[in-house]
XYZ file of C-alpha atoms in Angstrom:
446
model
C 193.969 17.968 -96.503
C 195.043 21.079 -98.348
C 193.724 23.627 -100.846
C 195.988 25.209 -103.432
C 195.415 28.957 -103.472
C 197.991 29.940 -106.119
C 201.636 31.000 -106.376
C 203.628 33.372 -104.185
C 203.361 36.605 -106.195
C 206.644 38.089 -104.968
C 208.656 35.004 -105.920
C 206.954 34.857 -109.323
C 208.205 38.386 -109.972
C 211.714 36.945 -109.343
C 211.077 34.077 -111.788
C 210.713 31.619 -108.925
C 207.696 29.424 -108.187
C 206.304 28.441 -104.828
C 202.731 27.219 -104.517
C 200.717 28.538 -101.584
C 198.483 26.000 -99.837
C 195.916 26.291 -97.098
C 196.906 23.101 -95.284
C 194.281 22.148 -92.711
C 196.817 19.912 -90.973
C 199.043 22.950 -90.404
C 196.672 25.856 -89.704
C 195.104 26.121 -86.245
C 191.617 25.305 -87.568
C 189.705 24.734 -90.800
C 187.815 28.050 -90.652
C 188.160 30.514 -93.516
C 186.859 34.059 -94.127
C 186.741 35.279 -97.734
C 186.247 39.012 -98.250
C 185.465 40.735 -101.523
C 182.858 43.145 -102.774
C 180.468 42.234 -105.585
C 182.281 41.262 -108.768
C 185.590 40.448 -107.064
C 185.362 36.672 -107.530
C 183.963 35.299 -104.256
C 181.756 32.753 -106.015
C 184.574 31.666 -108.319
C 186.923 31.244 -105.366
C 184.316 29.201 -103.464
C 183.694 26.894 -106.428
C 187.400 26.196 -106.823
C 187.862 25.573 -103.092
C 184.865 23.210 -102.973
C 186.124 21.213 -105.958
C 189.368 20.592 -104.060
C 187.629 19.855 -100.747
C 185.469 17.147 -102.298
C 188.649 15.233 -103.147
C 189.772 15.077 -99.511
C 190.233 11.584 -98.096
C 188.401 10.654 -95.994
C 185.824 12.977 -97.525
C 183.992 15.343 -95.170
C 180.402 16.341 -95.833
C 180.329 19.765 -97.523
C 177.194 21.843 -96.839
C 176.709 24.805 -99.221
C 174.274 27.487 -98.033
C 173.549 29.214 -101.345
C 171.600 32.458 -100.953
C 171.807 33.539 -104.615
C 171.679 30.180 -106.414
C 175.011 30.737 -108.181
C 177.296 28.298 -106.338
C 176.469 25.499 -108.734
C 178.755 22.499 -108.240
C 178.544 19.812 -110.886
C 177.494 16.489 -109.401
C 176.369 17.943 -106.057
C 173.207 16.709 -104.359
C 170.985 19.799 -104.502
C 167.631 20.587 -102.862
C 165.627 23.784 -103.257
C 163.760 25.132 -100.247
C 160.684 27.334 -100.619
C 157.114 27.711 -99.426
C 155.854 25.397 -102.175
C 158.322 22.525 -101.731
C 157.486 19.717 -99.347
C 160.974 19.562 -97.823
C 162.200 21.444 -94.798
C 163.629 21.271 -91.302
C 162.048 19.972 -88.118
C 163.194 22.232 -85.244
C 161.815 19.875 -82.583
C 163.992 16.815 -83.144
C 165.534 15.986 -79.761
C 169.065 14.712 -79.344
C 169.003 11.729 -76.960
C 172.480 12.531 -75.620
C 172.046 12.990 -71.870
C 174.853 15.566 -71.681
C 174.486 17.629 -74.875
C 170.876 16.946 -75.867
C 167.453 16.884 -74.309
C 164.213 18.818 -74.255
C 165.449 21.895 -72.393
C 168.423 22.442 -74.700
C 166.356 21.988 -77.847
C 163.716 24.391 -76.538
C 166.326 26.990 -75.643
C 168.080 26.637 -79.017
C 164.760 27.101 -80.822
C 163.860 30.263 -78.903
C 167.366 31.725 -79.219
C 167.366 31.185 -82.985
C 163.991 32.778 -83.695
C 164.944 35.606 -81.339
C 167.956 36.233 -83.535
C 165.711 36.651 -86.571
C 163.023 38.746 -84.876
C 163.070 39.173 -81.085
C 160.074 38.384 -78.904
C 159.254 39.888 -75.507
C 160.045 38.240 -72.183
C 156.400 37.283 -71.537
C 156.043 35.792 -75.025
C 159.289 33.901 -74.515
C 158.058 32.410 -71.234
C 154.740 31.315 -72.779
C 156.517 29.870 -75.820
C 158.831 27.874 -73.571
C 155.852 26.497 -71.621
C 154.068 25.573 -74.857
C 157.060 23.732 -76.309
C 157.747 21.846 -73.083
C 154.072 20.843 -72.820
C 154.114 19.808 -76.486
C 157.101 17.548 -75.842
C 155.396 16.057 -72.765
C 152.252 15.344 -74.794
C 154.450 13.394 -77.236
C 156.282 11.426 -74.547
C 159.469 13.529 -74.231
C 160.066 14.793 -70.686
C 162.663 17.391 -69.764
C 163.569 15.706 -66.458
C 163.853 12.142 -67.824
C 166.667 11.566 -70.318
C 165.447 8.018 -70.968
C 162.366 9.513 -72.656
C 164.442 11.413 -75.239
C 164.638 8.398 -77.567
C 161.947 7.265 -79.989
C 162.113 3.614 -78.918
C 161.645 4.014 -75.171
C 160.029 0.594 -74.630
C 156.531 1.834 -73.779
C 153.629 0.257 -75.711
C 151.603 2.818 -77.717
C 148.693 2.745 -80.124
C 150.770 4.800 -82.567
C 154.584 4.883 -82.868
C 156.311 7.629 -80.909
C 157.560 10.497 -83.075
C 159.091 13.925 -82.719
C 156.613 16.821 -82.694
C 156.612 19.079 -85.753
C 155.809 22.706 -86.483
C 152.302 21.611 -87.544
C 151.892 19.997 -84.129
C 153.139 23.141 -82.383
C 150.598 25.292 -84.238
C 147.703 22.963 -83.399
C 148.794 22.602 -79.783
C 149.197 26.355 -79.243
C 145.844 27.087 -80.894
C 144.196 24.478 -78.665
C 145.559 26.216 -75.551
C 144.311 29.565 -76.841
C 140.891 28.097 -77.600
C 140.637 26.691 -74.076
C 141.587 30.043 -72.587
C 139.103 32.040 -74.685
C 136.057 29.828 -74.065
C 136.746 29.283 -70.374
C 139.159 26.393 -70.650
C 136.498 24.396 -72.519
C 135.974 22.316 -69.350
C 133.712 22.597 -66.301
C 136.742 22.655 -64.010
C 138.298 25.471 -66.014
C 135.170 27.607 -65.846
C 134.823 26.874 -62.106
C 138.476 27.825 -61.538
C 138.034 31.103 -63.403
C 134.897 31.922 -61.403
C 136.681 30.964 -58.169
C 139.445 33.445 -58.899
C 136.960 36.243 -59.558
C 135.024 35.545 -56.337
C 138.238 35.296 -54.312
C 139.389 38.664 -55.622
C 136.123 40.272 -54.510
C 136.348 38.557 -51.116
C 139.885 39.867 -50.632
C 138.727 43.397 -51.428
C 135.888 43.148 -48.879
C 138.279 41.786 -46.223
C 140.608 44.738 -46.727
C 137.715 47.118 -46.173
C 136.876 45.307 -42.922
C 140.477 45.563 -41.736
C 140.866 49.255 -42.550
C 142.136 51.260 -39.592
C 139.260 52.909 -37.652
C 136.584 51.327 -39.809
C 133.235 50.779 -38.101
C 131.333 47.534 -38.296
C 129.247 47.446 -41.436
C 126.468 44.846 -41.483
C 126.093 45.160 -45.244
C 129.799 44.476 -45.851
C 129.730 41.553 -43.425
C 126.742 40.005 -45.196
C 128.414 40.495 -48.570
C 131.573 38.803 -47.311
C 129.599 35.802 -46.097
C 127.880 35.498 -49.481
C 131.238 35.611 -51.249
C 132.683 32.923 -48.954
C 129.724 30.694 -49.757
C 130.235 31.343 -53.498
C 133.953 30.623 -53.171
C 133.276 27.287 -51.482
C 130.765 26.397 -54.200
C 133.234 27.280 -56.956
C 136.077 25.389 -55.300
C 133.856 22.299 -54.924
C 132.868 22.563 -58.594
C 136.534 22.868 -59.575
C 137.515 19.764 -57.557
C 134.595 17.685 -58.857
C 135.312 18.504 -62.502
C 139.072 17.970 -62.630
C 140.026 15.949 -65.714
C 143.762 16.244 -66.290
C 145.041 17.525 -62.953
C 146.852 20.323 -64.814
C 144.036 22.872 -64.925
C 145.554 25.129 -62.268
C 149.039 24.860 -63.759
C 147.711 25.796 -67.210
C 145.754 28.690 -65.767
C 148.956 30.118 -64.262
C 151.132 29.527 -67.356
C 148.636 30.751 -69.954
C 146.629 33.353 -68.057
C 147.029 36.129 -70.687
C 144.973 35.684 -73.838
C 146.836 38.517 -75.588
C 150.298 37.045 -74.946
C 149.214 33.524 -75.903
C 147.548 34.853 -79.061
C 150.782 36.624 -80.093
C 152.728 33.369 -79.631
C 150.138 31.431 -81.671
C 150.551 33.999 -84.455
C 154.338 33.634 -84.302
C 154.066 29.859 -84.676
C 151.680 30.304 -87.613
C 154.122 32.711 -89.290
C 156.985 30.270 -88.782
C 154.920 27.506 -90.366
C 154.060 29.740 -93.336
C 157.720 30.602 -93.953
C 158.387 27.402 -95.881
C 161.354 26.487 -93.674
C 159.737 23.977 -91.327
C 158.260 20.899 -92.968
C 157.582 17.346 -91.841
C 159.474 15.836 -94.798
C 163.301 15.912 -94.494
C 165.270 17.039 -97.580
C 166.170 14.111 -99.885
C 169.931 14.639 -100.010
C 172.008 11.757 -101.345
C 173.871 10.304 -98.334
C 176.570 8.923 -100.651
C 177.322 12.368 -102.130
C 179.912 14.421 -100.215
C 178.475 17.767 -101.406
C 175.029 18.915 -100.271
C 173.778 22.101 -101.913
C 171.030 24.018 -100.078
C 169.304 26.339 -102.550
C 167.565 28.931 -100.339
C 167.201 31.698 -102.938
C 163.387 31.618 -102.742
C 163.312 32.419 -99.025
C 163.049 35.930 -97.614
C 166.082 37.356 -95.839
C 164.758 36.660 -92.331
C 163.766 33.156 -93.445
C 167.249 32.532 -94.843
C 168.712 33.619 -91.527
C 166.531 31.220 -89.556
C 167.127 28.362 -91.977
C 170.918 28.666 -91.853
C 171.031 29.124 -88.077
C 168.772 26.129 -87.434
C 170.755 23.918 -89.823
C 174.110 24.959 -88.367
C 172.731 24.303 -84.888
C 171.704 20.796 -85.965
C 175.144 20.074 -87.410
C 176.940 21.397 -84.342
C 174.710 19.429 -81.960
C 175.257 16.239 -83.993
C 179.031 16.768 -83.909
C 179.020 17.370 -80.149
C 176.992 14.227 -79.646
C 179.619 12.211 -81.549
C 182.335 13.711 -79.374
C 185.789 15.037 -80.297
C 187.020 14.038 -83.747
C 189.008 10.792 -83.864
C 191.735 11.515 -86.392
C 192.719 7.882 -86.967
C 189.182 6.717 -87.802
C 187.465 9.862 -89.138
C 190.215 12.046 -90.526
C 190.517 15.750 -89.805
C 187.009 16.961 -90.686
C 183.456 15.663 -90.436
C 181.612 18.617 -91.934
C 182.551 21.783 -93.807
C 179.934 24.544 -93.937
C 180.118 26.994 -96.855
C 178.148 30.164 -96.102
C 177.781 32.763 -98.839
C 176.872 36.323 -97.771
C 177.750 35.304 -94.214
C 177.064 38.807 -92.880
C 173.343 38.017 -93.202
C 173.674 35.341 -90.550
C 176.242 36.833 -88.203
C 175.269 38.472 -84.915
C 177.796 39.826 -82.461
C 176.314 37.626 -79.782
C 178.112 34.862 -77.929
C 175.108 32.572 -78.502
C 175.150 33.060 -82.274
C 175.852 29.650 -83.789
C 178.510 30.994 -86.198
C 180.445 32.388 -83.242
C 180.035 29.096 -81.397
C 181.348 26.995 -84.302
C 184.258 29.399 -84.861
C 185.309 28.960 -81.223
C 184.504 25.293 -80.570
C 184.061 23.568 -83.939
C 187.680 22.465 -84.479
C 187.741 19.758 -81.819
C 184.493 18.304 -83.179
C 185.751 18.173 -86.780
C 183.862 21.178 -88.141
C 185.139 23.665 -90.715
C 183.478 27.012 -91.421
C 183.969 28.901 -94.702
C 182.324 32.336 -94.705
C 182.192 34.722 -97.670
C 181.236 38.366 -97.233
C 181.619 41.770 -98.855
C 183.438 43.577 -96.039
C 185.197 42.941 -92.724
C 182.949 45.322 -90.793
C 180.216 42.724 -90.370
C 182.396 40.546 -88.126
C 183.703 41.090 -84.616
C 187.374 41.035 -83.677
C 186.659 37.935 -81.596
C 185.371 36.148 -84.704
C 188.402 37.322 -86.691
C 190.750 35.909 -84.073
C 189.021 32.505 -84.223
C 189.336 32.125 -88.010
C 192.692 30.713 -89.095
C 192.607 31.704 -92.778
C 191.591 35.113 -94.137
C 191.434 35.727 -97.875
C 191.115 39.258 -99.288
C 189.896 39.276 -102.896
C 189.346 43.022 -103.037
C 187.354 45.172 -100.647
C 186.214 48.750 -101.013
C 188.841 51.284 -99.996
C 186.537 52.642 -97.292
C 187.034 49.349 -95.397
C 190.832 49.266 -95.595
C 191.408 50.853 -92.193
C 189.074 48.371 -90.524
C 190.747 45.441 -92.275
C 194.266 46.661 -91.477
C 193.371 47.016 -87.805
C 191.691 43.611 -87.474
C 194.325 41.676 -89.425
C 197.239 43.733 -88.043
C 198.878 44.235 -91.419
C 200.499 47.205 -93.172
C 198.088 49.452 -95.063
C 200.365 49.638 -98.130
C 199.867 45.917 -98.785
C 196.240 46.497 -99.766
C 197.236 48.329 -102.942
C 198.913 45.213 -104.343
C 195.631 43.271 -104.451
C 194.217 42.979 -107.989
C 190.903 41.138 -108.356
C 191.151 37.838 -110.263
C 194.945 38.216 -110.433
C 196.483 38.802 -106.981
C 194.783 38.154 -103.659
C 195.930 38.631 -100.069
C 196.072 35.605 -97.758
C 196.764 35.428 -94.041
C 197.039 32.029 -92.321
C 197.554 31.286 -88.641
C 199.684 28.164 -88.400
C 200.109 26.033 -85.310
C 202.969 27.277 -83.199
C 203.286 30.651 -84.965
C 203.017 33.787 -82.847
C 202.483 36.060 -85.847
C 200.516 35.466 -89.053
C 202.147 36.500 -92.321
C 200.123 38.318 -95.003
C 201.081 36.879 -98.400
C 200.292 38.122 -101.901
C 199.112 35.150 -103.966
C 198.853 34.992 -107.759
C 195.678 33.071 -108.530
C 195.741 30.156 -111.020
C 194.947 30.870 -114.663
C 191.863 28.672 -114.614
C 190.600 30.831 -111.743
C 191.014 33.998 -113.779
C 189.379 32.533 -116.867
C 186.162 31.469 -115.135
């Protein structure tokens, strides 16, 4: 599995030819970072690389996250995502793997991803976690029972078991808010709320009785007795009107109307984004190239879409286990991410960081294109085997020289569409060479 990048420019100047390949069997991993400002040929380079990758045998699945709609690959299976299309992602599909899947992990991944797009407060996060866990339980998926994480769990049902969706989450959250606003919408809920109010008053009266040096007060004593009688009445009403047995638990988890309302609004906004739909995208399973056209989404929506999809791919790869070279080849999936700086966060939980560090053993390759090196951490740089410099602004040279540990004078030899700089970390090498590569003529003519 190799990609031809061009000819060694120095040897060409000596009338010698030596093709330069990015050989995925030789480099330490299949990750690649392509850097070049607008107009320097990033899209052209990506197209040429993809055309070679699709000829790999066995063929990996190539996922193209196209933010501008210009990485058009002839013959690719392409789906456009927008508010008006019926296709999207379901963030609540649970992996049944007892080690890498489950309700808790899926819930945590969901919250971490939307936090990366627009953070929520700690109280909102706690309520959202409770809502999602309760939603899963209502649909037969229980965090503490891995046998329930499958669709066919053997239990007879009136309707087939299915994964909850974003529509379900919105309805479920609104139902909890409705119950809270109108007094839990049950007799037990109203009795519980009244019991708490009476108990608070009784506690206040008791403190007055116990105050140091306080004299006996017949009026306070009589009031306390009345409150005790009311408390007993309320408690009896609560017990007699229990329906689900979870009234008290819900009261504790969802006691703040304001916090719950803010979470309901967040779910509604996520549903309106056009990312989360009940219908999966109709990609051709026989086609090795899947093109995700996300140009119609807003920037924050693009970020969520890409992070959720990468999380799905990584979770699926982990569930399959380490790549088996003899049966599967070197790679299962290659992810092409244009304008990768939009999706990168210098956070150890960011999925791009995770794939860069752990993706190799699960057969994942990551190809990121961006305008400058400043968007990426040194840790990310160190985890990417192949760096390609198409031509970056001179203001970024110092940063690039420091991160790639190359000589500054080499940058002046780069000529867009003619000569590019390539650095590859090969297995067993202690130092990575920076090579000037003359790009193929067909690359320059595009």
